[in-house]
CSV table of C-alpha atoms in Angstrom, one decimal:
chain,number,residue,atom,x,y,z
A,43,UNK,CA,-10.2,-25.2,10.2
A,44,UNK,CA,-7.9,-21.9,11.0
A,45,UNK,CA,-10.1,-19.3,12.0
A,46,UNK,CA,-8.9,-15.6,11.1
A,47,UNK,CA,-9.3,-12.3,12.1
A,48,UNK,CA,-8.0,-9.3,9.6
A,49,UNK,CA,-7.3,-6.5,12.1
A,50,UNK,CA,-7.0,-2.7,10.1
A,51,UNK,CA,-7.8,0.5,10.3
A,52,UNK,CA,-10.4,0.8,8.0
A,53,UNK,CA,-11.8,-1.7,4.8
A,54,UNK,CA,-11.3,1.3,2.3
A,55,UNK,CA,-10.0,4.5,1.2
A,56,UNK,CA,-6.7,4.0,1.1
A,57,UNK,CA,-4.9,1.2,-0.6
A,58,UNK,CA,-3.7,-0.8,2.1
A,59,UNK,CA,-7.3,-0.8,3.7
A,60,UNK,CA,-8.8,-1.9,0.2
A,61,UNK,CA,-5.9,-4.6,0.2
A,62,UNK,CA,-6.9,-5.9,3.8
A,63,UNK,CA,-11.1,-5.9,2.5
A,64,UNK,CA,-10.0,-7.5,-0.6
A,65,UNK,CA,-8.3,-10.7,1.3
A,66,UNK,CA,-10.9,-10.7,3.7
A,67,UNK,CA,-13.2,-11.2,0.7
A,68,UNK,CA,-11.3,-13.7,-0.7
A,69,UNK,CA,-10.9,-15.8,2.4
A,70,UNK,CA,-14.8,-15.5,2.8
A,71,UNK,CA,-14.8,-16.7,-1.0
A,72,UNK,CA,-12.8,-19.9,-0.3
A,73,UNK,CA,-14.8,-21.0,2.6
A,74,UNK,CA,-12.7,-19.8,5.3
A,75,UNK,CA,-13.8,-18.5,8.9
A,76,UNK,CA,-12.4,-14.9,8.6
A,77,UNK,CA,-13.6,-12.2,10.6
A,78,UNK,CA,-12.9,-8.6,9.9
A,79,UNK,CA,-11.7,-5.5,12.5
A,80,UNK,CA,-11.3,-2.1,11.5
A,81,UNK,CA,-11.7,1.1,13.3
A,82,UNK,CA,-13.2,2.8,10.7
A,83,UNK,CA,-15.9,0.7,8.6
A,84,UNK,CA,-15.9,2.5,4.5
A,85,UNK,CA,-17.4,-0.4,2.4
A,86,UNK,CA,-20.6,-0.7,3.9
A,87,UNK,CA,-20.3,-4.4,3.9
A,88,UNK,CA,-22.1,-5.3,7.8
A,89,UNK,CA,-19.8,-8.6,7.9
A,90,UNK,CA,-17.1,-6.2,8.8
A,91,UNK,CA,-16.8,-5.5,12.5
A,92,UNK,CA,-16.7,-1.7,13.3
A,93,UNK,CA,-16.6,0.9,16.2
A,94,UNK,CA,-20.6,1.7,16.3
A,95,UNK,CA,-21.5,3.4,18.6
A,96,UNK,CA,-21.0,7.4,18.6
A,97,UNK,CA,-18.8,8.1,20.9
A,98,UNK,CA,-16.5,5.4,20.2
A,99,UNK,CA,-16.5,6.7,16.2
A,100,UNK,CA,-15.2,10.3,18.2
A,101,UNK,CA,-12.9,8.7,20.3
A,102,UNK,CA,-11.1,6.7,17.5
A,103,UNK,CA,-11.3,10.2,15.4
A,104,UNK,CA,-9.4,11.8,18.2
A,105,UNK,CA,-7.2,9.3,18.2
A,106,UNK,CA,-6.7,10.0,14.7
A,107,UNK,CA,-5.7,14.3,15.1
A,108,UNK,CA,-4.2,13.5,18.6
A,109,UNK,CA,-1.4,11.8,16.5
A,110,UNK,CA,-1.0,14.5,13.8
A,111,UNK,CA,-1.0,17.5,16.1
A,112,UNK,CA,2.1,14.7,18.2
A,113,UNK,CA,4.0,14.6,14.6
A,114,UNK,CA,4.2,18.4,14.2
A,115,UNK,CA,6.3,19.2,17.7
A,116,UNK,CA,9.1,16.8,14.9
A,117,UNK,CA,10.0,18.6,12.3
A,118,UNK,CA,13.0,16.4,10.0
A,119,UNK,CA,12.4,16.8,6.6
A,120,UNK,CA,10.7,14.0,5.9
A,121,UNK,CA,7.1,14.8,4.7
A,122,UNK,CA,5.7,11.5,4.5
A,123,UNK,CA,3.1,10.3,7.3
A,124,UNK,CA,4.1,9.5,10.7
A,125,UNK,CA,2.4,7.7,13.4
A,126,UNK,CA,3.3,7.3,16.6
A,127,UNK,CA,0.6,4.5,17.6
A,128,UNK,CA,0.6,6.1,21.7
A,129,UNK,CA,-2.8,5.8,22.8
A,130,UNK,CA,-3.6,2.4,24.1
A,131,UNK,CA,-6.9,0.6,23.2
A,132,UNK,CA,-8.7,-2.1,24.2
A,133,UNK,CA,-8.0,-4.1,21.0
A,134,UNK,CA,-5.5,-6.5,22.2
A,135,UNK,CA,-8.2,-7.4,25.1
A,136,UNK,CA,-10.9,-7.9,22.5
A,137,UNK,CA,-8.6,-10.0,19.9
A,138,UNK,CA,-7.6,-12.4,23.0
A,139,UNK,CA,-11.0,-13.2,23.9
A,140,UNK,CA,-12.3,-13.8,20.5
A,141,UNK,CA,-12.3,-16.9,18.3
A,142,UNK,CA,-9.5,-16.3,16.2
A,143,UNK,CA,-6.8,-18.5,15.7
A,144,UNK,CA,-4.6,-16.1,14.1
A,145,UNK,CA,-4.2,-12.8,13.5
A,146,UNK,CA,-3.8,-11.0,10.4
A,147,UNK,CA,-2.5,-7.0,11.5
A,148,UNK,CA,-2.5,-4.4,8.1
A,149,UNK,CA,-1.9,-1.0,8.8
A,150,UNK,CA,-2.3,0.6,11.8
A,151,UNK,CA,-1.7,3.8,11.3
A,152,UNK,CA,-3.0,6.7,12.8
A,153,UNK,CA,-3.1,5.5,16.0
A,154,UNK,CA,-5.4,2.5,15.3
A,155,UNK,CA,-3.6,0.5,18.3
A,156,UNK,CA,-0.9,1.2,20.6
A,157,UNK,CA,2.5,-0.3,19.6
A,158,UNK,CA,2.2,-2.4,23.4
A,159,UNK,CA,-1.5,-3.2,22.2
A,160,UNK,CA,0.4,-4.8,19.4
A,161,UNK,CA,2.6,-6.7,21.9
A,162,UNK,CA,-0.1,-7.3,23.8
A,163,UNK,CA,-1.6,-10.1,21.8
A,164,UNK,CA,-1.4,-13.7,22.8
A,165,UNK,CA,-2.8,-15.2,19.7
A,166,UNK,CA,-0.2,-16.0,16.8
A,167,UNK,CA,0.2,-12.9,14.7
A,168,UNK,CA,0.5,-12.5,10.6
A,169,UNK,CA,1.5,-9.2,9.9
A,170,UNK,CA,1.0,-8.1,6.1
A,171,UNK,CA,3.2,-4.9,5.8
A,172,UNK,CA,1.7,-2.4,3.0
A,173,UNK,CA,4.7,0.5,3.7
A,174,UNK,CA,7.9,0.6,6.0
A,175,UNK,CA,6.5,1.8,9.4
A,176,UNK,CA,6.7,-1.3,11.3
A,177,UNK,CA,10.4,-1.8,11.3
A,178,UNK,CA,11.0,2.1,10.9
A,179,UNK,CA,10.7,4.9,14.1
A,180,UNK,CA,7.0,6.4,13.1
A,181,UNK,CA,7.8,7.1,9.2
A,182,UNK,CA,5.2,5.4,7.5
A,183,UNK,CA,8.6,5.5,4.3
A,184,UNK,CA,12.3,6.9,4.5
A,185,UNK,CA,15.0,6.2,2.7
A,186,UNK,CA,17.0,3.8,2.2
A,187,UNK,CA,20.4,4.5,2.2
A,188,UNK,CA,22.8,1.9,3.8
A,189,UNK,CA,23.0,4.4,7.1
A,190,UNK,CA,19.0,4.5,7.1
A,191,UNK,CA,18.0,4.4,10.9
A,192,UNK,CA,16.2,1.6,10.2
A,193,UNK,CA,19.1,-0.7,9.3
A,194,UNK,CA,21.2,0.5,11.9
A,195,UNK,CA,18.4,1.3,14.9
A,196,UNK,CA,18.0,4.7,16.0
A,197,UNK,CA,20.5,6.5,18.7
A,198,UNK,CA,20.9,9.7,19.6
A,199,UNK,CA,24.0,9.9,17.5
A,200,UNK,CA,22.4,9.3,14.0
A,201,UNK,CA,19.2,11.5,14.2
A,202,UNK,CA,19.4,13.6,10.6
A,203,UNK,CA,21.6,17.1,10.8
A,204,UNK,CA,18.7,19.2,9.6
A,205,UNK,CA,16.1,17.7,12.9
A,206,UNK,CA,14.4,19.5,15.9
A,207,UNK,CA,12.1,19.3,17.8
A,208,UNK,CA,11.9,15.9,20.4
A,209,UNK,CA,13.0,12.8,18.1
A,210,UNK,CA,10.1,11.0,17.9
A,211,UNK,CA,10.7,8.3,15.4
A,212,UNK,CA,13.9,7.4,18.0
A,213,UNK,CA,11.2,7.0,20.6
A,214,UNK,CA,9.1,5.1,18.6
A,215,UNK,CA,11.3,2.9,17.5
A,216,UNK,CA,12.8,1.8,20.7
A,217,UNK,CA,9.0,1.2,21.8
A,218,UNK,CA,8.8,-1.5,19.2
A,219,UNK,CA,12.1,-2.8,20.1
A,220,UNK,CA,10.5,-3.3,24.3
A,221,UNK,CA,7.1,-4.2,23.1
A,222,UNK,CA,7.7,-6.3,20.2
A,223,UNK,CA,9.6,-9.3,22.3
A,224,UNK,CA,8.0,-12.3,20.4
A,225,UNK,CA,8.5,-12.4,16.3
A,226,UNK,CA,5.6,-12.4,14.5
A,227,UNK,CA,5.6,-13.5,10.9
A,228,UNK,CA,6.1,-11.0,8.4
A,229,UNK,CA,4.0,-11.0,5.0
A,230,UNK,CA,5.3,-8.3,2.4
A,231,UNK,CA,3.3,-7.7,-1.3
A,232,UNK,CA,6.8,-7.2,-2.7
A,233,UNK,CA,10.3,-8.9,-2.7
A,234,UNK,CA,11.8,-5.4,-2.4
A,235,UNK,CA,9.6,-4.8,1.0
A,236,UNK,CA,10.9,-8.2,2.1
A,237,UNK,CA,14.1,-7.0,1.7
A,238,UNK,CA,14.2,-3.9,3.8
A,239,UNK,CA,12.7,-6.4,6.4
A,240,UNK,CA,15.3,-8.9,6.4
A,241,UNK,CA,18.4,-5.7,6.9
A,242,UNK,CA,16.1,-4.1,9.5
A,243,UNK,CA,17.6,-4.0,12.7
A,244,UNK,CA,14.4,-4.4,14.1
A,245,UNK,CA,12.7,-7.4,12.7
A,246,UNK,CA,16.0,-8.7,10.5
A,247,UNK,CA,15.2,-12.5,12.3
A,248,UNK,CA,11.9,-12.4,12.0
A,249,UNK,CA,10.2,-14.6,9.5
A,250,UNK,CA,9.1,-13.1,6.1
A,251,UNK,CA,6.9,-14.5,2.9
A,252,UNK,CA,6.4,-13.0,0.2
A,253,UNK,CA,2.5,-12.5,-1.0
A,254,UNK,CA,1.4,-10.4,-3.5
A,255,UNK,CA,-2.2,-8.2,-2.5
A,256,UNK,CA,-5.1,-10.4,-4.2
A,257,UNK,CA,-7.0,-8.8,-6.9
A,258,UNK,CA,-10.3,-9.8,-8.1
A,259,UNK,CA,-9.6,-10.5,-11.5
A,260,UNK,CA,-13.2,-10.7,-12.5
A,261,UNK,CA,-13.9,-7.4,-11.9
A,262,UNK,CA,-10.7,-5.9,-13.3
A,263,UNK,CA,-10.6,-7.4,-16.9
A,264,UNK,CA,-10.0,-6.5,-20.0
A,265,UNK,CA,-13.0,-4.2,-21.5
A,266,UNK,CA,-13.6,-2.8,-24.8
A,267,UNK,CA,-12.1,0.6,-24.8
A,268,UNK,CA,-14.2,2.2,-26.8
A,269,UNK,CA,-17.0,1.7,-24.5
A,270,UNK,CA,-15.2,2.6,-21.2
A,271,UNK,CA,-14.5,5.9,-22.8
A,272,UNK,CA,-18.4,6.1,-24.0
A,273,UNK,CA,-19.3,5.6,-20.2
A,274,UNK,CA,-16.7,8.1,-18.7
A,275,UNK,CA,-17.7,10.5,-21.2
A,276,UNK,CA,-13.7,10.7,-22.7
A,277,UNK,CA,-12.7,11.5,-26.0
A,278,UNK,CA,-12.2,8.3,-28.4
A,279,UNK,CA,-9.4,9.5,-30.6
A,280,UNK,CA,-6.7,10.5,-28.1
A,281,UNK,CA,-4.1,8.8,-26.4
A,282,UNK,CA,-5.0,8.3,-22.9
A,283,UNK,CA,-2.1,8.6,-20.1
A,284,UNK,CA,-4.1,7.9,-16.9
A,285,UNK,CA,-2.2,9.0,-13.6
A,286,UNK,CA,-3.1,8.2,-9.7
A,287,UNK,CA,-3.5,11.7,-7.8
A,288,UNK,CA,-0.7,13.7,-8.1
A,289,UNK,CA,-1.8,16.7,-5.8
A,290,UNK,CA,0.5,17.4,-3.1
A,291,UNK,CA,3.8,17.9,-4.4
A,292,UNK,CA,5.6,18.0,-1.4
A,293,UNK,CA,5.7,14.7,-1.2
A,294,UNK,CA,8.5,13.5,-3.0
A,295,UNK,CA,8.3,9.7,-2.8
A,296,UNK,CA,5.2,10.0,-5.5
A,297,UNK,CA,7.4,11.5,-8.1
A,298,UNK,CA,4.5,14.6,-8.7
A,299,UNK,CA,8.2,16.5,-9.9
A,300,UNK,CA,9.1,13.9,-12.4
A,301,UNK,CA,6.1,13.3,-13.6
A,302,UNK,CA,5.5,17.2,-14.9
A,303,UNK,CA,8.8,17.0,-16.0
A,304,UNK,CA,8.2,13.8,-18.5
A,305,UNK,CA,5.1,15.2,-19.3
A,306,UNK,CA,6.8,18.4,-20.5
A,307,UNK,CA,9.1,16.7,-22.4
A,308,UNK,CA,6.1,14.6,-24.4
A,309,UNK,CA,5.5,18.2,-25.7
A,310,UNK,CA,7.3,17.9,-29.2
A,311,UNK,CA,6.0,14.3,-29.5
A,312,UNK,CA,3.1,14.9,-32.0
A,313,UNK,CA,1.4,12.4,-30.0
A,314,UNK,CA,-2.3,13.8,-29.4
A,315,UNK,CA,-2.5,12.8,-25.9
A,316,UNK,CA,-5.5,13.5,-23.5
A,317,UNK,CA,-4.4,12.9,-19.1
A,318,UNK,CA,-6.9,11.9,-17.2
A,319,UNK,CA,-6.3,12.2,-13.0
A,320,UNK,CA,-8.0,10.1,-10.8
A,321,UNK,CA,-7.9,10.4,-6.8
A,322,UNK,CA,-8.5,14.5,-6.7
A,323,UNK,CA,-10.4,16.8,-8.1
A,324,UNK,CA,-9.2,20.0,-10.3
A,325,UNK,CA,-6.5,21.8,-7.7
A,326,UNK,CA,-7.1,25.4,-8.0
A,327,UNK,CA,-3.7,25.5,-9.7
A,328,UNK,CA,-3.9,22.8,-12.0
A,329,UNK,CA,-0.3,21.7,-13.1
A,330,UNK,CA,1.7,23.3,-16.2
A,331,UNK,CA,1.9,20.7,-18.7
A,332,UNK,CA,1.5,21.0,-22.3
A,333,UNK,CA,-1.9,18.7,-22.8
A,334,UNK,CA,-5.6,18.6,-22.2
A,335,UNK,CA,-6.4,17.3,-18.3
A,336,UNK,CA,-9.3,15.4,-17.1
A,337,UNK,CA,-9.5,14.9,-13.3
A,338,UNK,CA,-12.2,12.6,-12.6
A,339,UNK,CA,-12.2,13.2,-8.4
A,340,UNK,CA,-12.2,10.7,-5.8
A,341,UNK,CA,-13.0,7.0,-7.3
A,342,UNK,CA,-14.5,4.5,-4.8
A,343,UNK,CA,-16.0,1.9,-6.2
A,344,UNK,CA,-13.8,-1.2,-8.4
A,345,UNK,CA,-16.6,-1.2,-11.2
A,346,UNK,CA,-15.5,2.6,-12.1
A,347,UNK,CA,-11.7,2.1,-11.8
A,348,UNK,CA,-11.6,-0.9,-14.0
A,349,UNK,CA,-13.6,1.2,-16.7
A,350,UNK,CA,-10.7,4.0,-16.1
A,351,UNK,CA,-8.6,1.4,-17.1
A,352,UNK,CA,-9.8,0.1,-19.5
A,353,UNK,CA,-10.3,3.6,-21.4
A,354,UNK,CA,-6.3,4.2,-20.6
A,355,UNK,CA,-3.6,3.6,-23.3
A,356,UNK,CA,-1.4,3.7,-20.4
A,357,UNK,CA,-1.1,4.0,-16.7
A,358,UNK,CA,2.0,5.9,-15.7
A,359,UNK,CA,3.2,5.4,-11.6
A,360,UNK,CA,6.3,8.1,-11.2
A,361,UNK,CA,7.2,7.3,-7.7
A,362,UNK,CA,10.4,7.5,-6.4
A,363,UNK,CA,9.7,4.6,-3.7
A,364,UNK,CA,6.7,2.3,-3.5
A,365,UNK,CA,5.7,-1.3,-2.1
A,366,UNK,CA,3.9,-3.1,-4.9
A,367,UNK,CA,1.0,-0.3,-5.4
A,368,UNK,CA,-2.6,-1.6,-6.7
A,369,UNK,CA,-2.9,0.8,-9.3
A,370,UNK,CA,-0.1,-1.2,-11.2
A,371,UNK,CA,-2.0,-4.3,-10.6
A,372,UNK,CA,-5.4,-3.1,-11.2
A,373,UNK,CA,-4.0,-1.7,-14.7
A,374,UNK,CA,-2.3,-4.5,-15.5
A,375,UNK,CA,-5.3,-7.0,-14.6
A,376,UNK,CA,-7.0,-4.8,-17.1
A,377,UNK,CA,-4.9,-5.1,-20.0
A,378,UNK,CA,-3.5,-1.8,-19.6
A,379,UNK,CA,0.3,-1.1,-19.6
A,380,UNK,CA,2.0,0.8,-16.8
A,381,UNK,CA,5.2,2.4,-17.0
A,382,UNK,CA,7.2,3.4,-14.0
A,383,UNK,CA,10.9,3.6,-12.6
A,384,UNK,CA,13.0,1.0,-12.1
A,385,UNK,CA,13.2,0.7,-8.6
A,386,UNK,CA,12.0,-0.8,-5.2
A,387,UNK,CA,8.8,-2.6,-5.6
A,388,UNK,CA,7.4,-1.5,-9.4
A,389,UNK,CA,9.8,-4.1,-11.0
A,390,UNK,CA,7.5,-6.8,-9.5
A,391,UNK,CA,4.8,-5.4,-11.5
A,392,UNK,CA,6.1,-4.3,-14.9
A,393,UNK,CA,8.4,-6.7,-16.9
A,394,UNK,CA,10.5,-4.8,-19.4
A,395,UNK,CA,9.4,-4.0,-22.7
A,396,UNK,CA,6.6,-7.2,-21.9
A,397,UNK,CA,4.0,-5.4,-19.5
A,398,UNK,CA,5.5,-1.9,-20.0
A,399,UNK,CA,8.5,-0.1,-19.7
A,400,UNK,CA,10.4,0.5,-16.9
A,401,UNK,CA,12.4,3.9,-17.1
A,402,UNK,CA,16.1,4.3,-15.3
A,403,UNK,CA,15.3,5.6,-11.7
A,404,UNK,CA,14.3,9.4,-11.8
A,405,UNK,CA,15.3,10.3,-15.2
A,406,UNK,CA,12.5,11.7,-16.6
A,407,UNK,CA,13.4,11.6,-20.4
A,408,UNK,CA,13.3,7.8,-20.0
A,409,UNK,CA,10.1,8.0,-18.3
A,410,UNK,CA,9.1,10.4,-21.5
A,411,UNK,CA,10.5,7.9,-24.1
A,412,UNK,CA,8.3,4.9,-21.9
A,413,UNK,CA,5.2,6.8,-22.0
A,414,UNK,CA,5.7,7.3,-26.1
A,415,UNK,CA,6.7,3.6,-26.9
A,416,UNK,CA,3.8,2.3,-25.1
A,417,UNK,CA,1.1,4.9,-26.8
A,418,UNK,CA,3.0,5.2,-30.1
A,419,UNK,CA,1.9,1.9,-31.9
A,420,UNK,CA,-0.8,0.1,-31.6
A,421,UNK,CA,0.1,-3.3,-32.2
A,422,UNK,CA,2.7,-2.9,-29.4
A,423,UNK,CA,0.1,-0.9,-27.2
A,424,UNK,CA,-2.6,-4.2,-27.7
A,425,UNK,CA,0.9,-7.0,-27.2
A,426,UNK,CA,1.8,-5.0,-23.7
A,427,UNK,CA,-1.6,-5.2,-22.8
A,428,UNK,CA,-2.4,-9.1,-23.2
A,429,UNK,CA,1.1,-10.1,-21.5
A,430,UNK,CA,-0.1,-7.6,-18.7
A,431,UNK,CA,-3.7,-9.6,-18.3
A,432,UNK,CA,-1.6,-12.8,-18.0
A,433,UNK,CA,0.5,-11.7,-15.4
A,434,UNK,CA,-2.4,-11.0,-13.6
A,435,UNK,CA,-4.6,-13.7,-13.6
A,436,UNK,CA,-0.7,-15.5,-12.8
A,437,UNK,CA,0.2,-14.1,-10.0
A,438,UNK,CA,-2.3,-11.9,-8.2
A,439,UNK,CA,-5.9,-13.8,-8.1
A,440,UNK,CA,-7.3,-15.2,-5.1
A,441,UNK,CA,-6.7,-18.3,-6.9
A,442,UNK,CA,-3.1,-17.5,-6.2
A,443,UNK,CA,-2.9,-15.5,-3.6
A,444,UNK,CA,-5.9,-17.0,-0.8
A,445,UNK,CA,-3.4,-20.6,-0.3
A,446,UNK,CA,-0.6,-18.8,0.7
A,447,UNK,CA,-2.3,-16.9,3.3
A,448,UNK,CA,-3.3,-19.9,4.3
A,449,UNK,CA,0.1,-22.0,4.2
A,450,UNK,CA,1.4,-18.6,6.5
A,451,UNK,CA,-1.6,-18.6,8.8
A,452,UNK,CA,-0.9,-22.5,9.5
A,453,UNK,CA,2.9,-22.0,9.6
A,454,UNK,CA,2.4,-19.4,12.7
A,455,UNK,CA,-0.5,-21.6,14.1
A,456,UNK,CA,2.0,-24.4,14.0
A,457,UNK,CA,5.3,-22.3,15.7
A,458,UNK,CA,3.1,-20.5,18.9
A,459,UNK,CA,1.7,-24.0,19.4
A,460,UNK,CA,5.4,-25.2,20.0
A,461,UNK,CA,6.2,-22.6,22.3
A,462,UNK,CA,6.5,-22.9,25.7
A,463,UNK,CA,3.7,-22.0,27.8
A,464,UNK,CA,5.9,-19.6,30.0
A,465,UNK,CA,6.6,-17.2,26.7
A,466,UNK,CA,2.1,-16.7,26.4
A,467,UNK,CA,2.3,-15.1,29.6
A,468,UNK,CA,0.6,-11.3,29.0
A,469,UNK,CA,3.2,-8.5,28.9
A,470,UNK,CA,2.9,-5.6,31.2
A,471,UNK,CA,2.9,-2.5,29.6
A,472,UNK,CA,5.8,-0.4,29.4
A,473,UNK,CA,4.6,2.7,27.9
């Protein structure tokens, strides 16, 4: 049997680390010997193999500011995370000399492994994507225009007009290209990520399957909503429009500007509509919209999110520019409607008028006239919500989702094993 090991920066927090735990978990579930690295260990789950002793948890937290104080000497516009992934590690070292057959990389941002770490391993190598970085310089997500950097690989002579500072995402980038000699296979949650891939000058022969992030579909159901609102203490008689955290409005890929702007425009509706924010607590300039805001802080734990769900009406996901975010699948797992844009990965999520509504990109009176079709009649509201569970249970339970992984991890066992000996040889590294 393959034996795996999921290599990320942490097991939770963020979304792609909950995505990595979450597989990890379902591999475990299905009988499989998977084994789990992270640099930073959240879920308290002592399977999980972690930096433990203290001054390896300060080394990997210098690590950590060492790459955000090396982002600020770039200043480009772009205010979406960077990482330049310098600092070596002895990762690679300790992934050769394990058991592992394959490799499963998530994110490694934040300099969780050098980029010649990365080239540095000899086992065969699955690398689940959960943003753009590894085919971009050091954005973490950039546009996509068809004279992005990433399609056309980044030279002197196409840095953006309004850059200074040392171009670091050029740097980056052609670090990849040295390091990165032997393809590893590419797993995206989205068809749109896949794409990107595929026209990256970077990894555009590189193999690439499509996988969905696996949801436990047990723990995000369906609950009565009356009762998830008794437990989170919200009102009963209002229309719930639940959002993710939409503090930090200078980043522009969440959509925090369009979504104020649809909210405003709900202000004639007559709807009597409550928000509720999870992710943040209460800024200490809460946003000007015309309705009644809950913010329920920072939500950990799965039991608590799938009650937020299943209190919500709706969940609403404004961004401009997104892979194939959990909150879309963890609402929809719980019978509760999303409506977002129509672009990049949130298609793959919401079907039309069947699981939601999917708004032209960025105009935010169609994102307004989703919001109200979804909330305004019950019957519809209740019709959304069952098509959304079936998706779910469809396409994103480990019932689905844990063969794949498994078809890809053999696929890559199968191609290193066919490769000449001579191309194993350990890289020297060139950084």
């Amino acid at each position: 049997m393959t034996r795996i090991n999921i290599l990320s920066h942490s097991d939770g927090g963020g979304g792609a680390s909950r995505a990595a735990y979450r597989l990890y978990r379902g591999l475990r579930a299905a009988d499989i010997k998977a084994a789990m690295t992270v640099r930073s260990r959240m879920s308290g789950d002592w399977t999980v193999n972690a930096t433990s002793k203290t001054y390896a948890k300060v080394l990997s937290m210098v690590r950590s500011r060492f790459g955000g104080y090396l982002m600020r000497l770039q200043k480009n516009g772009n205010a979406n995370m960077h990482s330049a992934n310098i600092l070596p590690s002895n990762l690679a070292a300790a992934i050769n000399a394990g058991a592992a057959d394959v490799v499963n990389l998530h994110w490694l941002g934040g300099e969780s492994m050098s980029i010649q770490d990365v080239g540095n391993i000899l086992k065969p190598v699955v690398w689940t994507l959960h943003d753009m970085w590894a085919f971009c310089g050091a954005e973490h997500y950039t546009g996509c225009g068809a004279d992005a950097r990433w399609r056309t690989g980044y030279d002197r002579g196409n840095r953006p007009a309004n850059s200074s500072g040392p171009d670091i995402d050029r740097h980056t980038w052609s670090r990849k290209r040295r390091a990165w000699t032997s393809p590893m296979h590419i797993v995206t949650p989205s068809r749109w990520l896949a794409d990107c891939v595929r026209h990256s000058a970077l990894m555009h022969d590189w193999p690439v399957t499509v996988i969905p992030n696996v949801l436990d579909t047990d723990m995000f159901k369906p609950l009565d909503r009356q009762y998830c609102r008794h437990v989170l203490n919200l009102p009963s008689d209002k229309k719930i429009v639940l959002f993710g955290a939409i503090g930090g409005g200078g980043n522009l890929i969440k959509g925090y500007d369009l979504l104020l702007d649809a909210m405003k425009s709900l202000a004639d509706s007559h709807l009597d509509i409550e928000c509720v924010v999870f992710g943040q607590k209460e800024p200490q300039k809460p946003p000007n919209i015309p309705f009644p805001i809950q913010w329920m802080g920072h939500i950990s734990d799965d039991p608590t999110l799938a009650l937020l769900y299943g209190a919500a009406d709706v969940m609403v996901i404004p961004s401009r520019l997104d892979n194939l975010p959990q909150a879309g699948t963890e609402a929809h797992a719980c019978g509760c409607p999303v409506v977002a844009f129509n672009c990049t990965g949130l298609p793959e999520i919401v079907d039309h008028r069947v699981t939601g509504y999917l708004a032209e990109p960025y105009q935010t009176d169609d994102l307004a006239r989703g919001i109200a079709w979804v909330i305004g009649d019950k019957i519809i509201n209740a019709t959304l919500g069952q098509a959304a569970r079936e998706k779910a249970e469809a396409l994103w339970s480990a019932s689905s989702v844990v063969p794949a992984y498994l078809d890809v991890y053999e696929a890559a066992r199968t191609r290193a094993l066919a490769r000449p000996v001579s191309s194993l040889k350990q890289r020297t590294p060139s950084e």
